[in-house]
PDB file of C-alpha atoms in Angstrom:
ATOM      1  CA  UNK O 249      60.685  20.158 -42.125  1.00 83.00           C
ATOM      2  CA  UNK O 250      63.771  18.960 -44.080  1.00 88.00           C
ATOM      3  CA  UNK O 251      66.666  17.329 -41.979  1.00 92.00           C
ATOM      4  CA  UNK O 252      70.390  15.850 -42.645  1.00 95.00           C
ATOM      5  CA  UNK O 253      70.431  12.840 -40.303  1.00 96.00           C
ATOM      6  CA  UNK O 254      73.574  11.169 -39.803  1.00 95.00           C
ATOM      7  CA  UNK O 255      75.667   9.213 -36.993  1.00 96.00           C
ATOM      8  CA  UNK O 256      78.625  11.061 -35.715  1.00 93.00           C
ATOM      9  CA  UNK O 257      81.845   8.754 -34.701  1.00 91.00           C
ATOM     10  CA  UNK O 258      82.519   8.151 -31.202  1.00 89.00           C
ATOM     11  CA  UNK O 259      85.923  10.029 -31.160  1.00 87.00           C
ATOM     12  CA  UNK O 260      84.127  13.670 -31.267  1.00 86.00           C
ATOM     13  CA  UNK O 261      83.356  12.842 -27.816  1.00 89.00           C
ATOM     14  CA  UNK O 262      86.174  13.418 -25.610  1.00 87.00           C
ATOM     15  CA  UNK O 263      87.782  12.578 -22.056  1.00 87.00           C
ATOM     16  CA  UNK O 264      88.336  16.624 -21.565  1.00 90.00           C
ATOM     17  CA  UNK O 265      85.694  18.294 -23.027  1.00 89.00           C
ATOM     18  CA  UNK O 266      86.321  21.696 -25.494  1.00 87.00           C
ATOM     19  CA  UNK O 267      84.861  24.591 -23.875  1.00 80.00           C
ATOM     20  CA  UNK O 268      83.887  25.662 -27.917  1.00 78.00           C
ATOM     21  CA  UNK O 269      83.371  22.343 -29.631  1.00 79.00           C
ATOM     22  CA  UNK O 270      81.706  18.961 -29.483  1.00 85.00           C
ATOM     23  CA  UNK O 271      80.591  18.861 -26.689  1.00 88.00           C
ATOM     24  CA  UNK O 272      81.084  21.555 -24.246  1.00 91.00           C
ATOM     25  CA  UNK O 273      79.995  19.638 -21.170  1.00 93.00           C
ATOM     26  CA  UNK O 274      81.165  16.452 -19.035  1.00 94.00           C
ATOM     27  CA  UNK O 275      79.573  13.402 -19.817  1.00 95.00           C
ATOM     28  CA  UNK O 276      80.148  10.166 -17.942  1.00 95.00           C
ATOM     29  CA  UNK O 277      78.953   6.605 -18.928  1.00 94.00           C
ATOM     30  CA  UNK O 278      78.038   4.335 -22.107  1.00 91.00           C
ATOM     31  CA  UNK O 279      77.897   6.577 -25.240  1.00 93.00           C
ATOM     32  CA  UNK O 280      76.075   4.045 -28.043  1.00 95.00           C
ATOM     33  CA  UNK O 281      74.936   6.466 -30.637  1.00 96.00           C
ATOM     34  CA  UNK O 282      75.927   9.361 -31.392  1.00 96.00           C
ATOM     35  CA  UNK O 283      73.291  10.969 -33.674  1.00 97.00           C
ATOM     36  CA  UNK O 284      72.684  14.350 -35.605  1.00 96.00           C
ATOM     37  CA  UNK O 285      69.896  16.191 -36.681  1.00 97.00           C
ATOM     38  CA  UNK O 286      70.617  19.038 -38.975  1.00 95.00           C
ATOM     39  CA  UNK O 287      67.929  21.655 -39.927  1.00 91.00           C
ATOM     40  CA  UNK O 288      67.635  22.637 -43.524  1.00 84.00           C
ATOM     41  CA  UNK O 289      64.758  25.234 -43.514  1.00 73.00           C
ATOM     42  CA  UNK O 290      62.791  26.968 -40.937  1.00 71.00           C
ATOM     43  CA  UNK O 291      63.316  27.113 -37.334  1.00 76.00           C
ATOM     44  CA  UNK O 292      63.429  23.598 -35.534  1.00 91.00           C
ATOM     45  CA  UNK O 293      60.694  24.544 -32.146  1.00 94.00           C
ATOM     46  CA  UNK O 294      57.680  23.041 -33.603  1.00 93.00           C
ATOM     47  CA  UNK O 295      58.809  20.056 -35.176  1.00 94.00           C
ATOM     48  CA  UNK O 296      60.859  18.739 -32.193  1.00 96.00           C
ATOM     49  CA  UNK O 297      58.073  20.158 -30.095  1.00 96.00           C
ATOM     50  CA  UNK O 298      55.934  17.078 -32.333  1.00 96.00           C
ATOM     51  CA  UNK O 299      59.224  14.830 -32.592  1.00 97.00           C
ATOM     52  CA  UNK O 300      59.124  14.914 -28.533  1.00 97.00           C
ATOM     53  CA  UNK O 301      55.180  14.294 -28.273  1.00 97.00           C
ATOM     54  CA  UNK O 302      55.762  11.320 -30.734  1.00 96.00           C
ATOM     55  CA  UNK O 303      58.131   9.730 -28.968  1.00 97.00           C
ATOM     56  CA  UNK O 304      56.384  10.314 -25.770  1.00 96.00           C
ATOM     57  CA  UNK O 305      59.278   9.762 -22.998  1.00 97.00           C
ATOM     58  CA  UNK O 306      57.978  11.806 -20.329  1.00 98.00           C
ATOM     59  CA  UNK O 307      58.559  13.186 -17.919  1.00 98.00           C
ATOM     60  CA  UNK O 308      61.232  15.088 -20.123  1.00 98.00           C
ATOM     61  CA  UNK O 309      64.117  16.835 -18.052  1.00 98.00           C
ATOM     62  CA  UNK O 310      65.495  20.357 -19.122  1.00 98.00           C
ATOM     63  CA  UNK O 311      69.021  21.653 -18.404  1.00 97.00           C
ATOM     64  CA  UNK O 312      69.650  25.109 -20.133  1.00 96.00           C
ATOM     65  CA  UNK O 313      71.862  27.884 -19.399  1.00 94.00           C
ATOM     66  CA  UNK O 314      69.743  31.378 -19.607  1.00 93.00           C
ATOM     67  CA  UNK O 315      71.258  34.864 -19.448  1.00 89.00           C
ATOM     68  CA  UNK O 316      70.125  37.213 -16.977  1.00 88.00           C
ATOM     69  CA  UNK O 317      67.757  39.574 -19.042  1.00 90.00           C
ATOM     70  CA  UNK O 318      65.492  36.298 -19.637  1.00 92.00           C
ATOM     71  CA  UNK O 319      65.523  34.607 -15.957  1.00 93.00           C
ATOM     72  CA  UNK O 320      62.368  36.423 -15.107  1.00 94.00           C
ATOM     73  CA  UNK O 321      60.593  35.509 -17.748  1.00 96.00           C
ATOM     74  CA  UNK O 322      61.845  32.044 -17.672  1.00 96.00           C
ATOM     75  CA  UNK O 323      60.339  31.743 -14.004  1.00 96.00           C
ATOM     76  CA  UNK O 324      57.459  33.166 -14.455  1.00 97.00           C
ATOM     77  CA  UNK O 325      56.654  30.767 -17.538  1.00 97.00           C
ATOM     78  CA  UNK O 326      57.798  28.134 -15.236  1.00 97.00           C
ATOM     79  CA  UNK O 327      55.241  28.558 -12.551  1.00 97.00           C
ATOM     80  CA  UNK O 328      52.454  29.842 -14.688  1.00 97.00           C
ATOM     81  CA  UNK O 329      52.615  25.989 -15.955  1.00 97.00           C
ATOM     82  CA  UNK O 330      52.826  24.630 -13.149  1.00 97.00           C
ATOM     83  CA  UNK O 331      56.640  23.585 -14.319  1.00 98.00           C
ATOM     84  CA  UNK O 332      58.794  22.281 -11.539  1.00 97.00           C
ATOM     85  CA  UNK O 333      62.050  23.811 -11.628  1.00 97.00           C
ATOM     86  CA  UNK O 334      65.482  24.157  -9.703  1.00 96.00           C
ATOM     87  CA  UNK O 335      67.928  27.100  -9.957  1.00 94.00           C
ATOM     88  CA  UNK O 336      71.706  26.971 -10.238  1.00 91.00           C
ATOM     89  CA  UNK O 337      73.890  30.089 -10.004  1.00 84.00           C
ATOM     90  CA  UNK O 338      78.182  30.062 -10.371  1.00 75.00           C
ATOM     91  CA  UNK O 339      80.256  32.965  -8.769  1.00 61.00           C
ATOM     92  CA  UNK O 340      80.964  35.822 -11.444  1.00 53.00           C
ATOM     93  CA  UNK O 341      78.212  34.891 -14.029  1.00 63.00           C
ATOM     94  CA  UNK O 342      75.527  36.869 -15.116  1.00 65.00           C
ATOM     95  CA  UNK O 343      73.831  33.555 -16.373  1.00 72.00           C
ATOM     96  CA  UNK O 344      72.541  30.919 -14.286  1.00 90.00           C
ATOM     97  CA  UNK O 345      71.430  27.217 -14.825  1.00 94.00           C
ATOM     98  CA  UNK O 346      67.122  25.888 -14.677  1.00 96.00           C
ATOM     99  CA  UNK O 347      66.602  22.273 -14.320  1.00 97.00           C
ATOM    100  CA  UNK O 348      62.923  21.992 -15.326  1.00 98.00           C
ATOM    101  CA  UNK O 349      60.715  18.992 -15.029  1.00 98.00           C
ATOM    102  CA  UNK O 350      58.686  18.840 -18.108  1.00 98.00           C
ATOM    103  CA  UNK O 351      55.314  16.511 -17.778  1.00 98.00           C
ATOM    104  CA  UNK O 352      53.913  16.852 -20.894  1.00 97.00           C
ATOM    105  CA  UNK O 353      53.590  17.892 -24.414  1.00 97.00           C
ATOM    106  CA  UNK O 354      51.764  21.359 -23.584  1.00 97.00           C
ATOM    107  CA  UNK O 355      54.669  22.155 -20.831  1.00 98.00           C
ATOM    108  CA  UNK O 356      57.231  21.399 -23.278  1.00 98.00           C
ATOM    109  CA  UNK O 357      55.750  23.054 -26.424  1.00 96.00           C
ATOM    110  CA  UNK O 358      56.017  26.541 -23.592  1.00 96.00           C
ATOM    111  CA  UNK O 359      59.408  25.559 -22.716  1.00 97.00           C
ATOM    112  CA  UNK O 360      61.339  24.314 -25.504  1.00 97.00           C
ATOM    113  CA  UNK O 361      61.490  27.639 -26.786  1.00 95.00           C
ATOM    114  CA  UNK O 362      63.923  28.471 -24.299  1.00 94.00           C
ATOM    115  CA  UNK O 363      65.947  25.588 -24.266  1.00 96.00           C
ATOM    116  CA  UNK O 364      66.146  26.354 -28.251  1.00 96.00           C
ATOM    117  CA  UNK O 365      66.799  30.377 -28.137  1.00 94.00           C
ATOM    118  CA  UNK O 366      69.411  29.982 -25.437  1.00 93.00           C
ATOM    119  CA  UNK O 367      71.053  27.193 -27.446  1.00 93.00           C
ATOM    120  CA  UNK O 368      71.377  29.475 -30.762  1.00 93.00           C
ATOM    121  CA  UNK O 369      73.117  32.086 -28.350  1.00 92.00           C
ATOM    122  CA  UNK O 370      75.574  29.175 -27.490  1.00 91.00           C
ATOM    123  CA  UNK O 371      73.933  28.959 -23.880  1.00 93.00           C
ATOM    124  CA  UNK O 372      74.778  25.234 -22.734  1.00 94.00           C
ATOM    125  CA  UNK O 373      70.945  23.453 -23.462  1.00 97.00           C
ATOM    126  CA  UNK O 374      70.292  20.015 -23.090  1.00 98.00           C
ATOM    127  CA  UNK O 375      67.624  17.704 -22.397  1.00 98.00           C
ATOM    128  CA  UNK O 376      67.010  14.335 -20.940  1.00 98.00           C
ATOM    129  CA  UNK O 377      63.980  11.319 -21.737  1.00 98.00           C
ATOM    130  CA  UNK O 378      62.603   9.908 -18.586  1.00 97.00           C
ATOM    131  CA  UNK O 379      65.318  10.504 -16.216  1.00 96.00           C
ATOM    132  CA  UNK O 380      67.347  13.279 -14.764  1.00 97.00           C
ATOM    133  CA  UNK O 381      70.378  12.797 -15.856  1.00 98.00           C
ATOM    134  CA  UNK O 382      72.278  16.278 -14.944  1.00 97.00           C
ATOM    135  CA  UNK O 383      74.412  17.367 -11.918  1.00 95.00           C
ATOM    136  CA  UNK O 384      77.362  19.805 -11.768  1.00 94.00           C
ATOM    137  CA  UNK O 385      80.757  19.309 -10.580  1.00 93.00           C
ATOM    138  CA  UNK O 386      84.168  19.897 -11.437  1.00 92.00           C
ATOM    139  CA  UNK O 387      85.988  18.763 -14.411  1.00 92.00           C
ATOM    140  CA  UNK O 388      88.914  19.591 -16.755  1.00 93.00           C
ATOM    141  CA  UNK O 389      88.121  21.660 -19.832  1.00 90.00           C
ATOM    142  CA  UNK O 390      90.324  22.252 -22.579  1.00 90.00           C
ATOM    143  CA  UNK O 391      90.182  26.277 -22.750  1.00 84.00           C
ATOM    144  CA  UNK O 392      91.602  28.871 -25.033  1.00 83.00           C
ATOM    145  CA  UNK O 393      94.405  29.256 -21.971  1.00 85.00           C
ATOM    146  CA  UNK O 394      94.718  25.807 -21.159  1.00 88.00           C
ATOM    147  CA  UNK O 395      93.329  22.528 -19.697  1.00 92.00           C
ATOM    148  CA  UNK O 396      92.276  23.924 -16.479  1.00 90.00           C
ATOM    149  CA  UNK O 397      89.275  22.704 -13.622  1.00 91.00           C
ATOM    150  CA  UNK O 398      86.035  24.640 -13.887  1.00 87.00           C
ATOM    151  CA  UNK O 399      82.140  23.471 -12.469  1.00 89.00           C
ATOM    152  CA  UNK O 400      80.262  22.308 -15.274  1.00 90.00           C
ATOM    153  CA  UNK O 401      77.016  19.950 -15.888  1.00 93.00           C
ATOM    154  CA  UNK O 402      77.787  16.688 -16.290  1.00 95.00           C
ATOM    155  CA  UNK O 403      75.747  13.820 -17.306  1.00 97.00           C
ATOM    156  CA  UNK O 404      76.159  10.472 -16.308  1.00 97.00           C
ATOM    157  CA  UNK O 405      74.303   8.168 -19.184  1.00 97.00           C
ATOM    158  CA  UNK O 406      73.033   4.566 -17.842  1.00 94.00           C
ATOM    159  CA  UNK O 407      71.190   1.772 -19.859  1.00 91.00           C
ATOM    160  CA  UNK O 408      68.353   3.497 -22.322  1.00 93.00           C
ATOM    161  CA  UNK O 409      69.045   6.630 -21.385  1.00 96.00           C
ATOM    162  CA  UNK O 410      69.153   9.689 -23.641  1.00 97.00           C
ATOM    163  CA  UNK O 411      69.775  12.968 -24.080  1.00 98.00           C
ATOM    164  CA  UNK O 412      69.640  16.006 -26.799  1.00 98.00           C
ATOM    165  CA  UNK O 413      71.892  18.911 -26.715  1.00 97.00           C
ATOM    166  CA  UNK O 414      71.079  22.080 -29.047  1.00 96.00           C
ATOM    167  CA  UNK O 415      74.439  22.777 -31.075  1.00 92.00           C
ATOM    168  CA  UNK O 416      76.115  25.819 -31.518  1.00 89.00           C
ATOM    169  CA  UNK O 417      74.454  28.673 -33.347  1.00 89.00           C
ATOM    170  CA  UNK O 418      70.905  26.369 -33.388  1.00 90.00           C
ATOM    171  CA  UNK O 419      71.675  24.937 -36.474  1.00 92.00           C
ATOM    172  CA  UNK O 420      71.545  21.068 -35.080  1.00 94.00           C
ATOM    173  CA  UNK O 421      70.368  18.852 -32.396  1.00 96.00           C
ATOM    174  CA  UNK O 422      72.615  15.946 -31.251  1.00 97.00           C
ATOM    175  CA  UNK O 423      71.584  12.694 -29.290  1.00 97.00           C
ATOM    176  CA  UNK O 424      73.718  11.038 -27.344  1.00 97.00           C
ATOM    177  CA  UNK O 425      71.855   7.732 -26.363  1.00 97.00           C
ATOM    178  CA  UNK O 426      71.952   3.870 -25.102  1.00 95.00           C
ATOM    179  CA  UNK O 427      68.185   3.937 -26.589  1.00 95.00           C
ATOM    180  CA  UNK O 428      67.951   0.952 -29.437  1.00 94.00           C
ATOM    181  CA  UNK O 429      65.433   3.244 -31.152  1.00 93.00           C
ATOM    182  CA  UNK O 430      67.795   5.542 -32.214  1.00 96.00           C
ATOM    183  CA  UNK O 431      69.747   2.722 -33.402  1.00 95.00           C
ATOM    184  CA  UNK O 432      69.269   3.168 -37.078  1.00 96.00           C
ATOM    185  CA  UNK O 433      67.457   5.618 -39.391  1.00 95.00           C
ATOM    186  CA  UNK O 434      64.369   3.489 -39.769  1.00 95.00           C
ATOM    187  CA  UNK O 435      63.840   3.440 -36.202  1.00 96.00           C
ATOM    188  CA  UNK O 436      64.631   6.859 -35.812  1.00 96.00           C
ATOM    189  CA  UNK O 437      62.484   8.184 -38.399  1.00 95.00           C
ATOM    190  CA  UNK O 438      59.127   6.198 -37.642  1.00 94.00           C
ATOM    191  CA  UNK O 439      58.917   8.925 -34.605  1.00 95.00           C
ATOM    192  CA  UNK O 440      59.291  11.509 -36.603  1.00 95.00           C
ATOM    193  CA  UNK O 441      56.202  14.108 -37.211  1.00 92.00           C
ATOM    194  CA  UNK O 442      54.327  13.793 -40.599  1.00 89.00           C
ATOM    195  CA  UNK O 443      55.779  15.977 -43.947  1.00 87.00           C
ATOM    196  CA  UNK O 444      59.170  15.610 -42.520  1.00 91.00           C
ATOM    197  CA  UNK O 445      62.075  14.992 -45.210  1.00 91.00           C
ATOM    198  CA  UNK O 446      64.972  14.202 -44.488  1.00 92.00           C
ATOM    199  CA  UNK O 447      68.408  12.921 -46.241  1.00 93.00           C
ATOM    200  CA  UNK O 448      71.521  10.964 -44.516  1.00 93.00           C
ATOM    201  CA  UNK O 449      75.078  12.577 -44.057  1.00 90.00           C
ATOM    202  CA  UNK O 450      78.057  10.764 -43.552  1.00 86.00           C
ATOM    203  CA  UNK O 451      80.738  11.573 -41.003  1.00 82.00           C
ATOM    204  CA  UNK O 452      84.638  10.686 -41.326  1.00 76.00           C
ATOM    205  CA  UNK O 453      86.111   8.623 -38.770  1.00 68.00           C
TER     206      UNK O 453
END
């Protein structure tokens, strides 16, 4: 795997959030690092699958937005895993919310899938380390027609907590995080899975 890492400034995260840029969701709390993972080559499921297993935060926490032809498969994956999950449904959408406690490494490596398909089809995905961070309320959202009040996920970020959101199109991961080890690039990379290269990008402030 072959990966741009790079820290992103704190600015792209704003007070309203953009219902079609960085990030589309509410977010509440400490914001230390701001970190993105780029993918050069192949599709990123197995090596974060590894990345996750190497870091080894479990029980993971899975927030993703799925359309309605692949809730029924979702489900059924779900409790053929023995994968705890939670379903949340807004008024006039076809697509609904899954919260999903993930335990392990074999859970995840059925699930992230998922979380990563739904993200390339700019479906809001997200997951959490060690605590459930995720709850819905109401917010303003700067939309094509306005700033106006809709129900979205929101995460409220405490000490060491972090979380990874699947950007648009699947091209990148992003972690938003109070964790020291994501504090640098050395740290960072030592949990990285073996053969992965990667180079650092720079951001403007």
């Amino acid at each position: 795997m072959r990966l741009e890492i790079g820290f992103m400034p704190h600015k792209w995260i704003s007070d309203i959030p953009d219902a079609s840029g960085y990030f589309p969701f509410a977010i509440d709390g400490k914001k230390e690092y701001i970190v993105d993972f780029t993918f050069n080559d192949d599709e990123p499921v197995e090596f974060v699958s590894n990345w996750m297993n190497e870091i080894n935060q479990f029980p993971i926490y899975l927030l993703v937005e799925v359309y309605e032809f692949g809730q029924e498969e979702f489900e059924q994956d779900c409790k053929t895993y023995n994968i705890e999950f939670e379903r949340t449904k807004f008024e006039k959408e076809n697509e609904c919310f899954y919260k999903a406690i993930i335990e392990n490494y074999k859970q995840f490596i059925v699930m992230f899938p998922y979380v990563y398909g739904n993200g390339s089809m700019n479906n809001l995905a997200l997951w959490s380390l060690k605590r459930d961070v995720f709850c819905f309320g109401e917010r303003d959202f700067k939309t094509l027609f306005g700033i106006k009040k809709i129900n979205t996920p929101i995460v409220t970020l405490l000490e060491n907590d972090c979380i990874f959101w699947v950007g648009f199109d699947g091209v990148n991961v992003v972690a938003i995080t109070n964790d020291s080890q994501f504090s640098t690039i050395t740290n960072i990379s030592k949990k990285f899975p073996l053969k992965t290269d990667f180079i650092i990008s720079e951001f403007e402030d």
